[in-house]
């Protein structure tokens, strides 16, 4: 039987859709009825309502050990998609608890229940930092603890350390490090905010760059890796390296809304993150732009996907077609 954590998030929900179409014996954990409804709505969006009933749902939390005892009964394979995404410094403790401690719990249960293989969803945020002479980030790029990282990145890196601990103790593991993930059905959380913000008329663009990938490709790669003999490896999962401007303009075009006209200059972003800090400090608003986030909008990084392409002979869907598909589906 297969267990999926994070089944009410973008990756987990799309993974469950794929598994329900192709596998039997699927169990997923959820924390709230609201989250469960989001996944059910995704199945409805793809007109696969009947497949939702194939999933056995268990109310559990990766930081609640007694609930995991129930979830792990009779499980052979685990996809660990659960995690907290936040760039608000106030969430540092919760990020560490969910992403590091929660992953440690999953690893411990996998070891205790002799799980055959674990697939962990990490992030490109947990990849290494380029040295002055290096031009592309790969799976072997070294993490520099002295470099500026978000609390989210640190928590995902810490989660990977727990996965490697599990491997050292005899667990078969594989890690995927997706870039910014686009997909249908989740426009009000995570990377889906790109779509909702641009639809409302987001006024700025930036010329920094990073890696992007469609959620369907992420899911296909996870399943193929789990069915393969590959263990003890991590894979950067990105389709294309694109500037924020290219992505924002393409989403605006597909949504048929005005493209932003103002480039976010360094001085503007420096002012913006300071104002955001001031508002959060004195008016208790939630942070939307940190110093790290502002810097990342100006930073260009190239992330290699050669390892996964060679390992699985995989061809990625273009980001333009991923965006078009997501917009078309959400118009239903």
CSV table of C-alpha atoms in Angstrom, one decimal:
chain,number,residue,atom,x,y,z
A,1,UNK,CA,0.0,0.0,0.0
A,2,UNK,CA,1.2,3.6,-0.8
A,3,UNK,CA,1.1,6.4,1.7
A,4,UNK,CA,1.1,10.1,0.6
A,5,UNK,CA,1.8,12.9,3.1
A,6,UNK,CA,0.8,16.4,2.1
A,7,UNK,CA,-2.1,15.1,0.0
A,8,UNK,CA,-3.9,18.4,0.3
A,9,UNK,CA,-1.1,20.5,-1.3
A,10,UNK,CA,-0.3,21.2,-4.9
A,11,UNK,CA,2.1,18.3,-5.4
A,12,UNK,CA,0.4,15.8,-3.1
A,13,UNK,CA,-3.0,16.4,-4.6
A,14,UNK,CA,-1.8,16.0,-8.2
A,15,UNK,CA,0.2,12.9,-7.1
A,16,UNK,CA,-2.9,11.4,-5.7
A,17,UNK,CA,-4.8,12.1,-8.9
A,18,UNK,CA,-2.0,10.3,-10.9
A,19,UNK,CA,-1.9,7.4,-8.5
A,20,UNK,CA,-5.7,7.0,-8.4
A,21,UNK,CA,-5.6,6.6,-12.2
A,22,UNK,CA,-2.8,4.0,-12.2
A,23,UNK,CA,-2.5,2.3,-8.8
A,24,UNK,CA,-4.5,0.5,-6.1
A,25,UNK,CA,-4.1,0.7,-2.4
A,26,UNK,CA,-3.6,4.4,-1.8
A,27,UNK,CA,-3.7,6.1,1.6
A,28,UNK,CA,-3.3,9.8,2.3
A,29,UNK,CA,-3.2,11.9,5.4
A,30,UNK,CA,-5.0,15.2,5.9
A,31,UNK,CA,-5.2,17.7,8.8
A,32,UNK,CA,-8.5,19.5,8.1
A,33,UNK,CA,-11.8,19.1,6.1
A,34,UNK,CA,-10.9,22.3,4.3
A,35,UNK,CA,-7.8,20.8,2.9
A,36,UNK,CA,-9.6,17.6,2.0
A,37,UNK,CA,-12.1,19.7,0.0
A,38,UNK,CA,-9.3,21.3,-2.0
A,39,UNK,CA,-8.0,18.0,-3.2
A,40,UNK,CA,-11.5,16.8,-4.0
A,41,UNK,CA,-12.1,20.0,-5.9
A,42,UNK,CA,-9.0,19.2,-8.0
A,43,UNK,CA,-10.3,15.8,-8.9
A,44,UNK,CA,-13.6,17.5,-10.0
A,45,UNK,CA,-11.6,20.1,-12.0
A,46,UNK,CA,-10.0,17.3,-14.0
A,47,UNK,CA,-13.5,15.6,-14.2
A,48,UNK,CA,-12.1,12.5,-12.3
A,49,UNK,CA,-14.6,12.7,-9.4
A,50,UNK,CA,-15.1,9.0,-9.1
A,51,UNK,CA,-11.3,8.3,-8.6
A,52,UNK,CA,-11.3,10.3,-5.3
A,53,UNK,CA,-13.2,7.4,-3.6
A,54,UNK,CA,-10.2,5.1,-4.3
A,55,UNK,CA,-8.1,7.0,-1.7
A,56,UNK,CA,-8.2,6.0,2.0
A,57,UNK,CA,-8.0,9.2,4.0
A,58,UNK,CA,-6.5,9.3,7.5
A,59,UNK,CA,-6.7,12.4,9.7
A,60,UNK,CA,-3.1,12.8,10.9
A,61,UNK,CA,-0.2,15.2,11.2
A,62,UNK,CA,3.5,14.6,10.5
A,63,UNK,CA,4.3,16.2,13.9
A,64,UNK,CA,1.7,14.1,15.8
A,65,UNK,CA,3.3,10.7,16.4
A,66,UNK,CA,0.2,8.8,17.6
A,67,UNK,CA,-1.7,9.7,14.4
A,68,UNK,CA,1.2,8.5,12.3
A,69,UNK,CA,1.1,5.1,14.0
A,70,UNK,CA,-2.3,4.6,12.4
A,71,UNK,CA,-1.4,6.0,9.0
A,72,UNK,CA,1.7,3.7,8.6
A,73,UNK,CA,-0.2,0.4,9.1
A,74,UNK,CA,0.3,-2.0,6.2
A,75,UNK,CA,2.3,0.6,4.1
A,76,UNK,CA,5.1,-0.4,1.7
A,77,UNK,CA,5.9,2.9,-0.1
A,78,UNK,CA,5.9,6.5,1.1
A,79,UNK,CA,5.7,9.8,-0.8
A,80,UNK,CA,6.6,12.6,1.6
A,81,UNK,CA,5.0,15.7,0.1
A,82,UNK,CA,4.0,17.5,3.3
A,83,UNK,CA,5.8,20.6,4.4
A,84,UNK,CA,5.3,24.2,5.3
A,85,UNK,CA,6.1,27.0,2.8
A,86,UNK,CA,6.6,30.4,4.4
A,87,UNK,CA,9.1,33.3,4.0
A,88,UNK,CA,7.9,35.2,7.0
A,89,UNK,CA,10.7,35.2,9.7
A,90,UNK,CA,8.1,34.9,12.4
A,91,UNK,CA,7.4,31.3,11.1
A,92,UNK,CA,11.0,30.2,11.7
A,93,UNK,CA,10.2,27.9,14.6
A,94,UNK,CA,7.1,26.4,12.8
A,95,UNK,CA,9.2,25.8,9.7
A,96,UNK,CA,11.8,23.9,11.6
A,97,UNK,CA,9.2,21.9,13.5
A,98,UNK,CA,7.1,20.9,10.4
A,99,UNK,CA,9.9,20.5,7.8
A,100,UNK,CA,12.7,19.1,9.9
A,101,UNK,CA,11.0,17.4,12.9
A,102,UNK,CA,8.1,16.3,10.8
A,103,UNK,CA,10.5,14.7,8.2
A,104,UNK,CA,12.4,13.1,11.0
A,105,UNK,CA,9.2,11.5,12.2
A,106,UNK,CA,8.4,10.2,8.7
A,107,UNK,CA,11.9,8.7,8.4
A,108,UNK,CA,11.7,7.1,11.8
A,109,UNK,CA,8.3,5.4,10.9
A,110,UNK,CA,9.7,4.3,7.6
A,111,UNK,CA,12.6,2.6,9.4
A,112,UNK,CA,10.3,1.1,12.1
A,113,UNK,CA,7.8,-0.3,9.5
A,114,UNK,CA,10.4,-1.6,7.0
A,115,UNK,CA,9.2,0.7,4.2
A,116,UNK,CA,10.6,-0.4,0.9
A,117,UNK,CA,11.2,3.1,-0.5
A,118,UNK,CA,10.7,6.8,0.5
A,119,UNK,CA,10.4,9.6,-2.0
A,120,UNK,CA,10.9,13.0,-0.4
A,121,UNK,CA,9.9,16.3,-2.0
A,122,UNK,CA,12.5,18.9,-1.2
A,123,UNK,CA,13.1,22.2,-3.1
A,124,UNK,CA,15.7,24.0,-5.2
A,125,UNK,CA,16.0,26.2,-2.1
A,126,UNK,CA,17.9,23.4,-0.5
A,127,UNK,CA,20.5,23.1,-3.3
A,128,UNK,CA,23.9,24.5,-2.9
A,129,UNK,CA,25.4,27.9,-3.4
A,130,UNK,CA,27.5,28.9,-6.4
A,131,UNK,CA,31.2,29.7,-5.9
A,132,UNK,CA,32.7,32.6,-7.9
A,133,UNK,CA,34.0,30.3,-10.6
A,134,UNK,CA,30.8,28.2,-11.0
A,135,UNK,CA,28.0,29.0,-13.4
A,136,UNK,CA,25.3,26.4,-12.8
A,137,UNK,CA,23.7,24.8,-9.8
A,138,UNK,CA,23.7,21.0,-9.8
A,139,UNK,CA,22.8,18.3,-7.3
A,140,UNK,CA,26.5,18.3,-6.1
A,141,UNK,CA,26.8,22.1,-5.6
A,142,UNK,CA,28.0,22.6,-2.0
A,143,UNK,CA,25.7,24.2,0.6
A,144,UNK,CA,27.4,27.3,2.1
A,145,UNK,CA,26.2,27.7,5.7
A,146,UNK,CA,27.7,31.3,5.7
A,147,UNK,CA,25.6,32.4,2.7
A,148,UNK,CA,22.3,34.2,3.1
A,149,UNK,CA,19.4,31.7,3.1
A,150,UNK,CA,15.7,32.0,3.9
A,151,UNK,CA,14.4,30.2,7.0
A,152,UNK,CA,12.4,28.0,4.5
A,153,UNK,CA,15.6,27.0,2.6
A,154,UNK,CA,17.3,26.2,5.9
A,155,UNK,CA,14.4,24.0,7.0
A,156,UNK,CA,14.3,22.1,3.7
A,157,UNK,CA,18.0,21.6,3.9
A,158,UNK,CA,17.6,20.3,7.4
A,159,UNK,CA,14.8,18.0,6.2
A,160,UNK,CA,17.2,16.5,3.6
A,161,UNK,CA,19.7,15.8,6.3
A,162,UNK,CA,17.0,13.6,8.0
A,163,UNK,CA,16.4,11.8,4.7
A,164,UNK,CA,20.2,11.0,4.4
A,165,UNK,CA,20.2,9.8,8.1
A,166,UNK,CA,17.4,7.4,7.1
A,167,UNK,CA,19.5,6.2,4.2
A,168,UNK,CA,22.5,5.6,6.5
A,169,UNK,CA,20.2,3.5,8.7
A,170,UNK,CA,19.1,1.3,5.8
A,171,UNK,CA,16.2,3.1,4.3
A,172,UNK,CA,15.9,3.3,0.5
A,173,UNK,CA,15.4,6.9,-0.4
A,174,UNK,CA,15.2,9.3,-3.3
A,175,UNK,CA,14.9,13.1,-3.2
A,176,UNK,CA,13.4,15.5,-5.8
A,177,UNK,CA,14.3,19.2,-5.7
A,178,UNK,CA,11.6,21.0,-7.8
A,179,UNK,CA,11.9,24.6,-8.9
A,180,UNK,CA,8.9,26.9,-8.7
A,181,UNK,CA,5.9,24.6,-9.4
A,182,UNK,CA,3.0,25.6,-11.5
A,183,UNK,CA,-0.3,23.7,-11.8
A,184,UNK,CA,-4.0,24.0,-11.7
A,185,UNK,CA,-6.3,24.2,-8.7
A,186,UNK,CA,-4.2,26.0,-6.1
A,187,UNK,CA,-4.1,29.6,-7.1
A,188,UNK,CA,-4.3,31.0,-3.5
A,189,UNK,CA,-1.3,29.3,-2.0
A,190,UNK,CA,2.4,28.7,-2.8
A,191,UNK,CA,3.4,29.4,-6.4
A,192,UNK,CA,-0.3,29.7,-7.4
A,193,UNK,CA,-0.1,33.2,-5.9
A,194,UNK,CA,1.7,34.2,-9.2
A,195,UNK,CA,-1.6,33.7,-11.0
A,196,UNK,CA,-3.9,35.3,-8.5
A,197,UNK,CA,-1.7,38.4,-8.0
A,198,UNK,CA,-1.2,38.9,-11.8
A,199,UNK,CA,-4.9,38.5,-12.4
A,200,UNK,CA,-5.6,41.3,-10.0
A,201,UNK,CA,-3.1,43.5,-11.8
A,202,UNK,CA,0.3,43.1,-10.3
A,203,UNK,CA,2.3,46.3,-11.2
A,204,UNK,CA,5.9,45.2,-11.1
A,205,UNK,CA,8.3,42.7,-12.8
A,206,UNK,CA,11.9,41.8,-12.0
A,207,UNK,CA,14.8,40.5,-14.1
A,208,UNK,CA,16.1,37.9,-11.8
A,209,UNK,CA,15.7,34.3,-12.8
A,210,UNK,CA,15.2,30.8,-11.4
A,211,UNK,CA,13.9,27.3,-12.4
A,212,UNK,CA,10.3,26.4,-13.1
A,213,UNK,CA,8.4,23.2,-13.6
A,214,UNK,CA,4.9,21.9,-14.2
A,215,UNK,CA,3.4,19.9,-11.3
A,216,UNK,CA,2.4,17.0,-13.7
A,217,UNK,CA,6.1,16.6,-14.6
A,218,UNK,CA,7.1,16.6,-10.9
A,219,UNK,CA,4.6,13.8,-10.2
A,220,UNK,CA,5.6,11.7,-13.2
A,221,UNK,CA,9.2,11.9,-12.2
A,222,UNK,CA,8.4,10.9,-8.6
A,223,UNK,CA,6.5,7.9,-9.7
A,224,UNK,CA,9.1,6.8,-12.2
A,225,UNK,CA,11.9,7.2,-9.6
A,226,UNK,CA,9.9,5.1,-7.1
A,227,UNK,CA,9.4,2.3,-9.6
A,228,UNK,CA,13.1,2.4,-10.6
A,229,UNK,CA,16.1,0.8,-8.9
A,230,UNK,CA,17.5,4.3,-8.2
A,231,UNK,CA,18.1,4.9,-4.5
A,232,UNK,CA,20.3,7.3,-2.5
A,233,UNK,CA,20.1,10.1,-5.1
A,234,UNK,CA,18.7,13.6,-5.3
A,235,UNK,CA,17.5,15.2,-8.5
A,236,UNK,CA,16.9,18.9,-9.5
A,237,UNK,CA,13.5,18.9,-11.2
A,238,UNK,CA,13.1,22.0,-13.4
A,239,UNK,CA,11.9,22.3,-16.9
A,240,UNK,CA,13.3,25.8,-17.8
A,241,UNK,CA,15.3,28.6,-16.2
A,242,UNK,CA,13.4,31.8,-16.9
A,243,UNK,CA,13.4,35.4,-15.7
A,244,UNK,CA,10.6,36.6,-13.5
A,245,UNK,CA,9.7,39.0,-16.2
A,246,UNK,CA,9.3,36.3,-18.8
A,247,UNK,CA,7.0,34.3,-16.5
A,248,UNK,CA,4.9,37.2,-15.3
A,249,UNK,CA,4.4,38.5,-18.8
A,250,UNK,CA,3.5,35.0,-20.1
A,251,UNK,CA,0.9,34.5,-17.3
A,252,UNK,CA,-0.6,38.0,-17.9
A,253,UNK,CA,-0.9,37.1,-21.6
A,254,UNK,CA,-2.6,33.8,-20.9
A,255,UNK,CA,-5.0,35.5,-18.4
A,256,UNK,CA,-5.6,38.3,-20.9
A,257,UNK,CA,-4.7,41.0,-18.4
A,258,UNK,CA,-2.4,43.9,-18.7
A,259,UNK,CA,1.3,43.2,-18.3
A,260,UNK,CA,3.2,45.1,-15.6
A,261,UNK,CA,5.0,48.2,-16.9
A,262,UNK,CA,7.4,48.9,-14.0
A,263,UNK,CA,10.7,47.2,-13.5
A,264,UNK,CA,11.5,46.6,-9.8
A,265,UNK,CA,14.8,48.4,-9.4
A,266,UNK,CA,17.2,47.4,-6.5
A,267,UNK,CA,16.4,50.7,-4.6
A,268,UNK,CA,12.7,50.0,-4.9
A,269,UNK,CA,13.0,46.5,-3.5
A,270,UNK,CA,15.3,47.7,-0.7
A,271,UNK,CA,12.7,50.2,0.3
A,272,UNK,CA,9.9,47.7,-0.1
A,273,UNK,CA,11.3,45.1,2.2
A,274,UNK,CA,12.1,47.7,4.8
A,275,UNK,CA,8.5,49.1,4.7
A,276,UNK,CA,7.2,45.5,4.9
A,277,UNK,CA,9.4,44.9,8.0
A,278,UNK,CA,8.1,48.2,9.5
A,279,UNK,CA,4.5,47.2,8.9
A,280,UNK,CA,5.0,43.7,10.4
A,281,UNK,CA,6.9,45.0,13.4
A,282,UNK,CA,4.5,47.8,14.4
A,283,UNK,CA,1.2,46.8,12.9
A,284,UNK,CA,1.5,43.0,13.2
A,285,UNK,CA,0.9,42.4,9.5
A,286,UNK,CA,2.3,39.2,7.9
A,287,UNK,CA,5.6,39.6,6.0
A,288,UNK,CA,5.2,39.5,2.2
A,289,UNK,CA,8.7,40.6,1.3
A,290,UNK,CA,11.9,40.0,3.2
A,291,UNK,CA,15.5,41.1,2.5
A,292,UNK,CA,16.2,37.6,1.2
A,293,UNK,CA,13.1,37.7,-1.0
A,294,UNK,CA,14.0,41.1,-2.4
A,295,UNK,CA,17.6,39.9,-3.2
A,296,UNK,CA,16.3,36.7,-4.9
A,297,UNK,CA,14.1,38.8,-7.3
A,298,UNK,CA,17.4,40.4,-8.6
A,299,UNK,CA,19.5,37.3,-8.6
A,300,UNK,CA,19.9,35.2,-11.7
A,301,UNK,CA,20.7,31.5,-11.2
A,302,UNK,CA,20.9,28.6,-13.7
A,303,UNK,CA,19.9,25.2,-12.4
A,304,UNK,CA,20.9,22.1,-14.3
A,305,UNK,CA,18.3,19.4,-15.0
A,306,UNK,CA,20.7,17.1,-16.9
A,307,UNK,CA,20.9,14.5,-14.2
A,308,UNK,CA,17.1,13.7,-14.1
A,309,UNK,CA,16.9,13.9,-17.9
A,310,UNK,CA,19.6,11.4,-18.3
A,311,UNK,CA,18.5,9.1,-15.5
A,312,UNK,CA,14.9,8.7,-16.8
A,313,UNK,CA,15.3,9.9,-20.4
A,314,UNK,CA,12.7,12.5,-19.4
A,315,UNK,CA,11.3,15.3,-21.6
A,316,UNK,CA,9.8,18.2,-19.8
A,317,UNK,CA,6.7,20.1,-20.7
A,318,UNK,CA,7.4,23.7,-21.6
A,319,UNK,CA,6.4,26.3,-19.0
A,320,UNK,CA,4.4,28.2,-21.6
A,321,UNK,CA,2.2,25.1,-22.1
A,322,UNK,CA,2.1,24.5,-18.3
A,323,UNK,CA,0.7,28.0,-17.8
A,324,UNK,CA,-1.8,27.7,-20.6
A,325,UNK,CA,-3.0,24.4,-19.2
A,326,UNK,CA,-3.4,25.8,-15.7
A,327,UNK,CA,-5.3,28.8,-17.0
A,328,UNK,CA,-7.6,26.8,-19.2
A,329,UNK,CA,-8.4,24.3,-16.4
A,330,UNK,CA,-9.2,27.0,-13.9
A,331,UNK,CA,-11.6,28.7,-16.3
A,332,UNK,CA,-13.9,25.7,-16.1
